[in-house]
Amino acid sequence: MLVLTRKIGEAIQLGDDITVEVLEVRGGRVRLGITAPSSVGVHRREIIVSASDLASPSRAPAAAYQSHRQPSSVG
């Protein structure tokens, strides 16, 4: 795992097409802006894991995350 420190307004570039920018830091929360092509799925991991747990409680969270990395619109 790569761990980086960023300030508000700074960004991280992933490959050629994905940018993650720090928009706001307030208390214990960080707001991120993600720019990615529509062919790249961008999802909150806890939602994917929760949906997977509802469908199949025996699945491990990491496996659930990997199996749901399908292309969709940014959102």
Backbone as a printed PyTorch tensor [residue, N CA C, xyz], in Angstrom:
tensor([[[  0.8420,  -1.1760,   0.0000],
         [  0.0000,   0.0000,   0.0000],
         [  0.8890,   1.2410,   0.0000]],

        [[  0.6060,   2.1490,  -0.8740],
         [  1.2930,   3.4250,  -0.9410],
         [  0.5090,   4.4220,  -0.0970]],

        [[  1.1660,   5.1020,   0.8160],
         [  0.5170,   6.0940,   1.6800],
         [  1.0880,   7.4610,   1.3250]],

        [[  0.2040,   8.4060,   1.0020],
         [  0.6070,   9.7530,   0.6100],
         [ -0.0530,  10.7910,   1.5020]],

        [[  0.5870,  11.9230,   1.6320],
         [  0.0080,  13.0600,   2.3420],
         [ -0.2940,  14.1320,   1.3060]],

        [[ -1.4960,  14.6630,   1.3250],
         [ -1.9120,  15.7010,   0.3900],
         [ -2.5930,  16.8180,   1.1550]],

        [[ -2.5330,  18.0210,   0.6320],
         [ -3.2290,  19.1780,   1.1810],
         [ -4.4380,  19.4810,   0.3030]],

        [[ -5.3290,  20.3250,   0.8040],
         [ -6.4990,  20.7310,   0.0290],
         [ -6.0300,  21.3200,  -1.2980]],

        [[ -6.6660,  20.8650,  -2.3790],
         [ -6.3290,  21.3290,  -3.7150],
         [ -5.2630,  20.4890,  -4.4040]],

        [[ -4.5680,  19.6380,  -3.6520],
         [ -3.5760,  18.7670,  -4.2600],
         [ -4.2480,  17.4830,  -4.7430]],

        [[ -3.6100,  16.8480,  -5.7120],
         [ -4.2210,  15.6740,  -6.3390],
         [ -3.2150,  14.5490,  -6.5020]],

        [[ -3.7660,  13.3780,  -6.7840],
         [ -2.9890,  12.1850,  -7.0860],
         [ -3.4450,  11.7100,  -8.4560]],

        [[ -2.5120,  11.4020,  -9.3270],
         [ -2.8280,  10.9010, -10.6610],
         [ -2.6330,   9.3920, -10.6680]],

        [[ -3.6550,   8.6490, -11.1020],
         [ -3.5860,   7.1960, -11.2230],
         [ -3.6360,   6.8480, -12.7060]],

        [[ -2.5330,   6.3880, -13.2360],
         [ -2.4760,   6.1120, -14.6670],
         [ -2.6460,   7.4070, -15.4470]],

        [[ -3.1900,   7.2940, -16.6520],
         [ -3.3710,   8.4710, -17.5040],
         [ -4.7350,   9.1270, -17.3260]],

        [[ -5.7080,   8.3770, -16.8000],
         [ -7.0990,   8.8280, -16.8740],
         [ -7.7840,   9.1320, -15.5460]],

        [[ -7.1500,   8.8560, -14.4250],
         [ -7.8410,   8.9870, -13.1400],
         [ -7.0970,   9.9770, -12.2520]],

        [[ -7.8450,  10.9510, -11.7260],
         [ -7.2930,  11.9370, -10.8070],
         [ -8.1360,  11.9470,  -9.5380]],

        [[ -7.4700,  11.9310,  -8.3910],
         [ -8.1380,  12.0250,  -7.0950],
         [ -7.6300,  13.3030,  -6.4300]],

        [[ -8.5390,  14.2460,  -6.1580],
         [ -8.1680,  15.5380,  -5.5810],
         [ -8.7850,  15.7000,  -4.1930]],

        [[ -8.0120,  16.2510,  -3.2680],
         [ -8.5220,  16.5570,  -1.9260],
         [ -9.2700,  17.8810,  -2.0350]],

        [[-10.5730,  17.8550,  -1.7610],
         [-11.4040,  19.0490,  -1.8740],
         [-11.5790,  19.7700,  -0.5450]],

        [[-11.6770,  19.0000,   0.5360],
         [-11.9630,  19.5970,   1.8360],
         [-11.5580,  18.6340,   2.9480]],

        [[-11.0670,  19.1990,   4.0400],
         [-10.7860,  18.4190,   5.2360],
         [-11.4910,  19.1320,   6.3730]],

        [[-12.3990,  18.4080,   7.0340],
         [-13.1660,  19.0000,   8.1310],
         [-13.2950,  17.9520,   9.2250]],

        [[-12.6720,  18.2140,  10.3660],
         [-12.7090,  17.2450,  11.4560],
         [-12.0570,  15.9500,  11.0010]],

        [[-12.7470,  14.8580,  11.1840],
         [-12.2280,  13.5490,  10.7890],
         [-12.6480,  13.1250,   9.3980]],

        [[-13.1510,  14.0660,   8.5940],
         [-13.6360,  13.7150,   7.2570],
         [-12.8400,  14.4070,   6.1640]],

        [[-12.6510,  13.6880,   5.0840],
         [-11.9460,  14.2160,   3.9210],
         [-12.8780,  14.0860,   2.7200]],

        [[-13.0880,  15.1710,   1.9960],
         [-13.8810,  15.1190,   0.7630],
         [-12.9200,  14.9930,  -0.4010]],

        [[-13.1630,  14.0010,  -1.2400],
         [-12.3280,  13.7430,  -2.4100],
         [-13.1390,  13.9610,  -3.6770]],

        [[-12.4930,  14.4890,  -4.6860],
         [-13.0810,  14.5830,  -6.0170],
         [-12.3610,  13.5990,  -6.9090]],

        [[-13.1050,  12.7800,  -7.6220],
         [-12.4990,  11.7570,  -8.4790],
         [-12.9260,  12.0110,  -9.9170]],

        [[-11.9460,  12.1540, -10.7890],
         [-12.2050,  12.2960, -12.2140],
         [-11.7180,  11.0160, -12.8840]],

        [[-12.6480,  10.3340, -13.5560],
         [-12.3050,   9.0660, -14.2000],
         [-13.2200,   8.8640, -15.4080]],

        [[-12.7640,   8.1070, -16.3870],
         [-13.6260,   7.8060, -17.5290],
         [-14.8430,   6.9840, -17.0880]],

        [[-15.9010,   7.0660, -17.8500],
         [-17.1190,   6.3290, -17.4940],
         [-16.9100,   4.8190, -17.5280]],

        [[-15.8600,   4.3610, -18.1640],
         [-15.5950,   2.9220, -18.2140],
         [-14.9670,   2.3940, -16.9240]],

        [[-14.6130,   3.2900, -16.0120],
         [-13.9980,   2.8990, -14.7450],
         [-15.0440,   3.0070, -13.6290]],

        [[-15.2610,   1.9180, -12.9160],
         [-16.2020,   1.9320, -11.8000],
         [-15.5920,   2.6600, -10.6130]],

        [[-16.3420,   3.6030, -10.0460],
         [-15.9090,   4.3250,  -8.8500],
         [-17.0200,   4.1490,  -7.8220]],

        [[-16.7170,   3.4090,  -6.7530],
         [-17.7330,   3.0720,  -5.7640],
         [-17.1470,   3.1740,  -4.3640]],

        [[-17.9850,   3.4570,  -3.3980],
         [-17.5550,   3.4170,  -1.9970],
         [-17.4750,   1.9490,  -1.5860]],

        [[-16.3470,   1.5590,  -1.0560],
         [-16.1110,   0.1450,  -0.7420],
         [-17.1310,  -0.4030,   0.2560]],

        [[-17.5030,   0.3830,   1.2720],
         [-18.4250,  -0.1250,   2.2890],
         [-19.7940,  -0.4590,   1.7050]],

        [[-20.2000,   0.2190,   0.6510],
         [-21.4780,  -0.0890,  -0.0060],
         [-21.3770,  -1.4150,  -0.7470]],

        [[-20.2730,  -1.6340,  -1.4360],
         [-20.0710,  -2.8850,  -2.1660],
         [-20.0150,  -4.0620,  -1.1990]],

        [[-19.2790,  -3.8980,  -0.1110],
         [-19.1520,  -4.9740,   0.8750],
         [-20.5000,  -5.2460,   1.5240]],

        [[-21.2410,  -4.2020,   1.8610],
         [-22.5480,  -4.3690,   2.4860],
         [-23.5130,  -5.1030,   1.5530]],

        [[-23.5410,  -4.7150,   0.2880],
         [-24.4200,  -5.3770,  -0.6810],
         [-24.0250,  -6.8370,  -0.8580]],

        [[-22.7380,  -7.0920,  -0.8700],
         [-22.2640,  -8.4620,  -1.0160],
         [-22.6160,  -9.3010,   0.2080]],

        [[-22.4910,  -8.6960,   1.3860],
         [-22.8340,  -9.4160,   2.6120],
         [-24.3050,  -9.7850,   2.6420]],

        [[-25.1590,  -8.9200,   2.1150],
         [-26.5900,  -9.2160,   2.0650],
         [-26.8670, -10.3750,   1.1070]],

        [[-26.1150, -10.4100,   0.0150],
         [-26.3250, -11.4610,  -0.9900],
         [-25.7250, -12.7890,  -0.5600]],

        [[-24.5740, -12.7510,   0.0990],
         [-23.8870, -13.9740,   0.4790],
         [-23.0310, -13.7240,   1.7180]],

        [[-23.5510, -13.9660,   2.9040],
         [-22.8320, -13.6550,   4.1350],
         [-21.4930, -14.3680,   4.2960]],

        [[-21.2470, -15.4400,   3.5710],
         [-20.0120, -16.1940,   3.7400],
         [-18.8360, -15.6180,   2.9600]],

        [[-19.0700, -14.6420,   2.1030],
         [-17.9900, -14.0850,   1.2760],
         [-17.1290, -13.1190,   2.0700]],

        [[-15.8330, -13.1500,   1.8320],
         [-14.8980, -12.2310,   2.4870],
         [-15.0070, -10.8550,   1.8480]],

        [[-14.8480,  -9.7640,   2.6180],
         [-14.9610,  -8.4110,   2.0640],
         [-14.0240,  -8.1510,   0.8930]],

        [[-12.7880,  -8.6000,   0.9380],
         [-11.8580,  -8.3540,  -0.1690],
         [-12.3470,  -9.0250,  -1.4500]],

        [[-12.8440, -10.2270,  -1.3410],
         [-13.3610, -10.9400,  -2.5170],
         [-14.6000, -10.2270,  -3.0510]],

        [[-15.4280,  -9.7160,  -2.1700],
         [-16.6310,  -9.0050,  -2.5940],
         [-16.2550,  -7.7550,  -3.3620]],

        [[-15.2500,  -7.0350,  -2.8960],
         [-14.8080,  -5.8170,  -3.5700],
         [-14.2790,  -6.1360,  -4.9640]],

        [[-13.4350,  -7.1510,  -5.0690],
         [-12.8520,  -7.5100,  -6.3540],
         [-13.9130,  -7.9470,  -7.3580]],

        [[-14.9080,  -8.6930,  -6.9100],
         [-15.8940,  -9.2210,  -7.8410],
         [-16.8540,  -8.1450,  -8.3470]],

        [[-16.8920,  -6.9940,  -7.7000],
         [-17.8210,  -5.9310,  -8.1000],
         [-17.1220,  -4.7860,  -8.8160]],

        [[-15.8890,  -4.9380,  -9.2390],
         [-15.1590,  -3.8840,  -9.9430],
         [-15.5070,  -3.9380, -11.4150]],

        [[-16.7490,  -3.6540, -11.7550],
         [-17.1800,  -3.6800, -13.1360],
         [-17.3320,  -2.2520, -13.6300]],

        [[-17.1090,  -2.0100, -14.8910],
         [-17.2630,  -0.6540, -15.4480],
         [-18.6670,  -0.1190, -15.2230]],

        [[-18.7300,   1.1300, -14.8160],
         [-19.9990,   1.8230, -14.6660],
         [-19.7010,   3.3060, -14.7260]],

        [[-20.7400,   4.1050, -14.6520],
         [-20.5250,   5.5450, -14.6980],
         [-19.9210,   6.0330, -13.3900]],

        [[-19.2590,   7.1800, -13.4580],
         [-18.6500,   7.7650, -12.2690],
         [-19.7610,   8.2400, -11.3550]],

        [[-19.6560,   7.9270, -10.0670],
         [-20.6950,   8.4040,  -9.1480],
         [-20.5900,   7.8940,  -7.7860]]])
